[in-house]
């Protein structure tokens, strides 16, 4: 079945550092890929998405490129801020998953001033 | 504003009591979901519904029940059969992206504590 694997956290960085959170997937078809962010005590919010290979999703300085050849969707940001501290979830959805989204385990990001 | 409303944000119940968590959406989405999240953990699917009057069990449905009598509403009942009900519960709805995929929208969650 489909699956999503994220790098384990927590990831601790200093402010203004470069961020990469790795995400790889397995899927039977051609999934859409998502990054969601969860701030403490809140629900998840969509951060960015890509619906086909080579698409780049971007939002709030974050970017991720849908790489079919490496089945990856790594999240990057050039200069992180303390306010980026949160848990980040990678997810996929495709027609074969019967309306279900398949979630990674989440990666906690801690940014120190 | 369109969105998903979960209520209440915090809920306390005594052990052995059933409790119902509310989830309402005004996004006109067909599909709705309930997830459970434990501290430091990811999301686990409890139930989902693709259309009114139909729902399917997720990975951890035991001890929970749902109904879907209206498109806007998908309440979750945590029964006394659920052995460890204390958790953060998240409701979501989704829109079809037209490529066979669903994009999810989440409520703010309900933190249930059973004492």
mmCIF file of C-alpha atoms in Angstrom:
data_model
loop_
_atom_site.group_PDB
_atom_site.id
_atom_site.type_symbol
_atom_site.label_atom_id
_atom_site.label_comp_id
_atom_site.label_asym_id
_atom_site.label_seq_id
_atom_site.Cartn_x
_atom_site.Cartn_y
_atom_site.Cartn_z
ATOM 1 C CA UNK A 1 0.000 0.000 0.000
ATOM 2 C CA UNK A 2 0.859 3.657 -0.159
ATOM 3 C CA UNK A 3 3.158 5.117 2.482
ATOM 4 C CA UNK A 4 4.996 8.298 3.441
ATOM 5 C CA UNK A 5 8.311 8.430 5.292
ATOM 6 C CA UNK A 6 9.602 11.599 6.917
ATOM 7 C CA UNK A 7 12.871 12.298 8.638
ATOM 8 C CA UNK A 8 12.640 11.865 12.375
ATOM 9 C CA UNK A 9 12.703 14.849 14.629
ATOM 10 C CA UNK A 10 13.130 16.927 16.463
ATOM 11 C CA UNK A 11 15.118 19.068 14.084
ATOM 12 C CA UNK A 12 16.790 21.922 15.944
ATOM 13 C CA UNK A 13 18.194 24.903 14.031
ATOM 14 C CA UNK A 14 19.322 28.423 14.772
ATOM 15 C CA UNK A 15 17.393 31.358 13.381
ATOM 16 C CA UNK A 16 18.285 32.182 9.764
ATOM 17 C CA UNK A 17 19.606 28.676 9.102
ATOM 18 C CA UNK A 18 18.689 26.676 5.990
ATOM 19 C CA UNK A 19 15.986 24.055 6.504
ATOM 20 C CA UNK A 20 15.445 20.722 4.809
ATOM 21 C CA UNK A 21 12.916 18.156 5.988
ATOM 22 C CA UNK A 22 13.047 14.990 3.926
ATOM 23 C CA UNK A 23 9.928 13.208 2.712
ATOM 24 C CA UNK A 24 9.780 10.139 0.482
ATOM 25 C CA UNK A 25 6.761 8.179 -0.610
ATOM 26 C CA UNK A 26 5.575 4.958 -2.174
ATOM 27 C CA UNK A 27 2.413 4.956 -4.241
ATOM 28 C CA UNK A 28 0.720 2.731 -6.773
ATOM 29 C CA UNK A 29 -0.381 5.566 -9.038
ATOM 30 C CA UNK A 30 0.311 9.269 -9.481
ATOM 31 C CA UNK A 31 -0.362 10.944 -6.140
ATOM 32 C CA UNK A 32 -0.749 14.547 -5.159
ATOM 33 C CA UNK A 33 1.687 15.553 -2.419
ATOM 34 C CA UNK A 34 1.209 17.933 0.496
ATOM 35 C CA UNK A 35 3.000 19.580 3.375
ATOM 36 C CA UNK A 36 0.903 20.558 6.381
ATOM 37 C CA UNK A 37 2.016 22.497 9.460
ATOM 38 C CA UNK A 38 0.692 22.168 13.007
ATOM 39 C CA UNK A 39 1.369 24.808 15.647
ATOM 40 C CA UNK A 40 1.069 23.787 19.311
ATOM 41 C CA UNK A 41 -2.481 23.038 20.368
ATOM 42 C CA UNK A 42 -3.935 23.703 16.932
ATOM 43 C CA UNK A 43 -5.199 21.813 13.917
ATOM 44 C CA UNK A 44 -3.220 21.260 10.736
ATOM 45 C CA UNK A 45 -2.944 23.895 8.032
ATOM 46 C CA UNK A 46 -2.008 23.287 4.427
ATOM 47 C CA UNK A 47 1.431 24.776 3.776
ATOM 48 C CA UNK A 48 1.910 23.804 0.132
ATOM 49 C CA UNK A 49 1.041 21.151 -2.412
ATOM 50 C CA UNK A 50 2.001 19.708 -5.796
ATOM 51 C CA UNK A 51 -0.272 17.638 -7.982
ATOM 52 C CA UNK A 52 2.079 16.340 -10.670
ATOM 53 C CA UNK A 53 5.711 15.486 -11.227
ATOM 54 C CA UNK A 54 8.163 18.413 -11.382
ATOM 55 C CA UNK A 55 5.614 20.804 -9.866
ATOM 56 C CA UNK A 56 7.001 23.090 -7.187
ATOM 57 C CA UNK A 57 4.740 24.126 -4.329
ATOM 58 C CA UNK A 58 5.640 27.265 -2.413
ATOM 59 C CA UNK A 59 4.230 29.366 0.411
ATOM 60 C CA UNK A 60 5.603 31.679 3.126
ATOM 61 C CA UNK A 61 9.178 31.084 1.954
ATOM 62 C CA UNK A 62 8.826 27.289 2.043
ATOM 63 C CA UNK A 63 9.269 25.232 -1.124
ATOM 64 C CA UNK A 64 9.001 21.589 -2.156
ATOM 65 C CA UNK A 65 9.453 19.982 -5.568
ATOM 66 C CA UNK A 66 7.628 16.810 -6.620
ATOM 67 C CA UNK A 67 10.394 14.461 -7.791
ATOM 68 C CA UNK A 68 8.943 11.344 -9.358
ATOM 69 C CA UNK A 69 12.328 9.823 -10.172
ATOM 70 C CA UNK A 70 13.343 9.817 -6.514
ATOM 71 C CA UNK A 71 9.774 9.615 -5.107
ATOM 72 C CA UNK A 72 10.516 12.586 -2.900
ATOM 73 C CA UNK A 73 8.932 15.866 -1.800
ATOM 74 C CA UNK A 74 11.490 17.487 0.496
ATOM 75 C CA UNK A 75 10.519 20.696 2.302
ATOM 76 C CA UNK A 76 13.043 23.567 2.206
ATOM 77 C CA UNK A 77 13.315 27.115 3.480
ATOM 78 C CA UNK A 78 16.264 29.391 3.010
ATOM 79 C CA UNK A 79 16.158 31.229 6.327
ATOM 80 C CA UNK A 80 14.020 29.993 9.196
ATOM 81 C CA UNK A 81 12.494 32.108 11.937
ATOM 82 C CA UNK A 82 11.529 31.304 15.508
ATOM 83 C CA UNK A 83 7.902 31.503 14.397
ATOM 84 C CA UNK A 84 8.474 28.507 12.078
ATOM 85 C CA UNK A 85 8.743 26.227 15.117
ATOM 86 C CA UNK A 86 5.993 23.666 14.631
ATOM 87 C CA UNK A 87 5.343 20.084 13.536
ATOM 88 C CA UNK A 88 5.429 19.475 9.788
ATOM 89 C CA UNK A 89 3.530 16.614 8.147
ATOM 90 C CA UNK A 90 4.076 15.252 4.654
ATOM 91 C CA UNK A 91 1.074 13.532 3.051
ATOM 92 C CA UNK A 92 -0.108 12.050 -0.208
ATOM 93 C CA UNK A 93 -3.455 11.391 -1.795
ATOM 94 C CA UNK A 94 -4.414 9.538 -4.941
ATOM 95 C CA UNK A 95 -7.439 7.944 -6.485
ATOM 96 C CA UNK A 96 -6.372 4.454 -5.421
ATOM 97 C CA UNK A 97 -6.322 5.469 -1.734
ATOM 98 C CA UNK A 98 -10.133 5.580 -1.581
ATOM 99 C CA UNK A 99 -10.513 9.136 -0.231
ATOM 100 C CA UNK A 100 -7.880 8.581 2.420
ATOM 101 C CA UNK A 101 -4.850 10.757 2.813
ATOM 102 C CA UNK A 102 -1.681 8.908 3.756
ATOM 103 C CA UNK A 103 0.326 10.726 6.413
ATOM 104 C CA UNK A 104 3.933 10.800 7.464
ATOM 105 C CA UNK A 105 4.708 10.644 11.178
ATOM 106 C CA UNK A 106 5.467 14.355 11.414
ATOM 107 C CA UNK A 107 8.719 16.192 12.082
ATOM 108 C CA UNK A 108 9.016 18.602 14.975
ATOM 109 C CA UNK A 109 11.043 21.698 14.110
ATOM 110 C CA UNK A 110 12.585 23.815 16.860
ATOM 111 C CA UNK A 111 14.157 27.152 15.933
ATOM 112 C CA UNK A 112 16.393 28.790 18.533
ATOM 113 C CA UNK A 113 16.968 32.551 18.530
ATOM 114 C CA UNK B 1 -15.896 32.679 6.797
ATOM 115 C CA UNK B 2 -15.860 29.119 5.532
ATOM 116 C CA UNK B 3 -14.263 26.505 7.680
ATOM 117 C CA UNK B 4 -14.525 23.603 10.073
ATOM 118 C CA UNK B 5 -15.695 24.146 13.630
ATOM 119 C CA UNK B 6 -14.953 21.687 16.383
ATOM 120 C CA UNK B 7 -16.459 22.116 19.777
ATOM 121 C CA UNK B 8 -15.629 22.247 22.546
ATOM 122 C CA UNK B 9 -11.894 22.949 22.464
ATOM 123 C CA UNK B 10 -11.375 21.224 25.819
ATOM 124 C CA UNK B 11 -13.541 18.442 27.223
ATOM 125 C CA UNK B 12 -13.328 16.593 30.500
ATOM 126 C CA UNK B 13 -15.249 13.416 31.235
ATOM 127 C CA UNK B 14 -15.312 10.778 33.892
ATOM 128 C CA UNK B 15 -14.199 7.283 33.037
ATOM 129 C CA UNK B 16 -17.059 5.106 31.828
ATOM 130 C CA UNK B 17 -19.089 7.942 30.306
ATOM 131 C CA UNK B 18 -19.790 8.312 26.618
ATOM 132 C CA UNK B 19 -18.944 11.692 25.121
ATOM 133 C CA UNK B 20 -19.759 13.250 21.746
ATOM 134 C CA UNK B 21 -17.424 15.606 19.921
ATOM 135 C CA UNK B 22 -18.965 18.022 17.470
ATOM 136 C CA UNK B 23 -17.679 18.808 13.983
ATOM 137 C CA UNK B 24 -19.435 21.166 11.577
ATOM 138 C CA UNK B 25 -18.258 22.406 8.189
ATOM 139 C CA UNK B 26 -19.654 25.042 5.842
ATOM 140 C CA UNK B 27 -17.253 24.323 2.984
ATOM 141 C CA UNK B 28 -19.761 22.128 1.123
ATOM 142 C CA UNK B 29 -17.287 19.249 1.142
ATOM 143 C CA UNK B 30 -18.547 15.717 0.630
ATOM 144 C CA UNK B 31 -15.849 13.869 2.560
ATOM 145 C CA UNK B 32 -15.178 14.207 6.287
ATOM 146 C CA UNK B 33 -12.719 12.513 8.653
ATOM 147 C CA UNK B 34 -11.891 11.984 12.305
ATOM 148 C CA UNK B 35 -8.293 11.563 13.449
ATOM 149 C CA UNK B 36 -6.755 10.895 16.811
ATOM 150 C CA UNK B 37 -3.415 12.395 17.796
ATOM 151 C CA UNK B 38 -1.466 11.372 20.891
ATOM 152 C CA UNK B 39 1.389 13.483 22.322
ATOM 153 C CA UNK B 40 4.356 13.545 19.985
ATOM 154 C CA UNK B 41 2.594 11.226 17.566
ATOM 155 C CA UNK B 42 1.182 11.464 14.084
ATOM 156 C CA UNK B 43 -2.401 11.174 12.906
ATOM 157 C CA UNK B 44 -4.408 7.977 13.152
ATOM 158 C CA UNK B 45 -7.657 7.668 11.213
ATOM 159 C CA UNK B 46 -10.723 6.728 13.264
ATOM 160 C CA UNK B 47 -13.596 7.028 10.759
ATOM 161 C CA UNK B 48 -14.266 8.731 7.468
ATOM 162 C CA UNK B 49 -17.339 9.494 5.408
ATOM 163 C CA UNK B 50 -17.470 10.089 1.682
ATOM 164 C CA UNK B 51 -21.155 11.040 1.485
ATOM 165 C CA UNK B 52 -24.170 11.565 3.708
ATOM 166 C CA UNK B 53 -25.498 8.414 5.434
ATOM 167 C CA UNK B 54 -22.317 6.468 4.679
ATOM 168 C CA UNK B 55 -19.087 6.055 6.636
ATOM 169 C CA UNK B 56 -16.183 3.630 6.896
ATOM 170 C CA UNK B 57 -13.934 2.500 9.716
ATOM 171 C CA UNK B 58 -10.392 3.719 9.775
ATOM 172 C CA UNK B 59 -7.407 2.140 11.460
ATOM 173 C CA UNK B 60 -8.542 2.594 15.082
ATOM 174 C CA UNK B 61 -12.368 2.545 15.031
ATOM 175 C CA UNK B 62 -12.839 0.307 18.071
ATOM 176 C CA UNK B 63 -14.568 2.165 20.909
ATOM 177 C CA UNK B 64 -15.780 4.989 18.664
ATOM 178 C CA UNK B 65 -18.957 5.627 16.680
ATOM 179 C CA UNK B 66 -20.023 8.259 14.150
ATOM 180 C CA UNK B 67 -23.056 9.409 12.207
ATOM 181 C CA UNK B 68 -23.441 11.421 9.023
ATOM 182 C CA UNK B 69 -27.055 12.538 8.796
ATOM 183 C CA UNK B 70 -26.215 15.909 7.249
ATOM 184 C CA UNK B 71 -23.506 16.951 4.846
ATOM 185 C CA UNK B 72 -22.324 19.649 7.253
ATOM 186 C CA UNK B 73 -22.033 17.528 10.374
ATOM 187 C CA UNK B 74 -19.943 14.515 11.392
ATOM 188 C CA UNK B 75 -20.103 13.977 15.191
ATOM 189 C CA UNK B 76 -17.834 11.474 16.910
ATOM 190 C CA UNK B 77 -18.895 9.553 20.021
ATOM 191 C CA UNK B 78 -16.179 8.197 22.252
ATOM 192 C CA UNK B 79 -17.761 5.291 24.077
ATOM 193 C CA UNK B 80 -16.881 3.708 27.380
ATOM 194 C CA UNK B 81 -15.444 0.796 25.367
ATOM 195 C CA UNK B 82 -12.516 2.948 24.260
ATOM 196 C CA UNK B 83 -9.764 1.891 26.630
ATOM 197 C CA UNK B 84 -7.585 4.977 26.459
ATOM 198 C CA UNK B 85 -9.683 7.907 25.229
ATOM 199 C CA UNK B 86 -7.542 10.802 26.457
ATOM 200 C CA UNK B 87 -6.147 12.393 23.283
ATOM 201 C CA UNK B 88 -6.363 15.293 20.836
ATOM 202 C CA UNK B 89 -9.111 14.716 18.261
ATOM 203 C CA UNK B 90 -9.025 16.360 14.856
ATOM 204 C CA UNK B 91 -11.876 16.629 12.381
ATOM 205 C CA UNK B 92 -11.233 17.302 8.712
ATOM 206 C CA UNK B 93 -13.090 17.628 5.460
ATOM 207 C CA UNK B 94 -11.664 17.338 1.978
ATOM 208 C CA UNK B 95 -12.143 18.615 -1.524
ATOM 209 C CA UNK B 96 -11.546 16.604 -4.659
ATOM 210 C CA UNK B 97 -8.667 18.145 -6.615
ATOM 211 C CA UNK B 98 -9.961 16.601 -9.808
ATOM 212 C CA UNK B 99 -6.909 14.374 -10.227
ATOM 213 C CA UNK B 100 -8.183 11.593 -7.996
ATOM 214 C CA UNK B 101 -6.703 13.235 -4.899
ATOM 215 C CA UNK B 102 -8.192 14.877 -1.829
ATOM 216 C CA UNK B 103 -6.975 18.087 -0.137
ATOM 217 C CA UNK B 104 -7.828 18.173 3.552
ATOM 218 C CA UNK B 105 -8.971 21.073 5.707
ATOM 219 C CA UNK B 106 -8.808 20.752 9.475
ATOM 220 C CA UNK B 107 -10.655 22.067 12.489
ATOM 221 C CA UNK B 108 -8.853 23.383 15.554
ATOM 222 C CA UNK B 109 -9.210 20.133 17.433
ATOM 223 C CA UNK B 110 -10.790 18.978 20.697
ATOM 224 C CA UNK B 111 -8.603 17.909 23.578
ATOM 225 C CA UNK B 112 -10.424 15.206 25.519
ATOM 226 C CA UNK B 113 -9.296 14.291 29.009
ATOM 227 C CA UNK B 114 -10.883 11.370 30.797
ATOM 228 C CA UNK B 115 -10.381 11.270 34.545
#
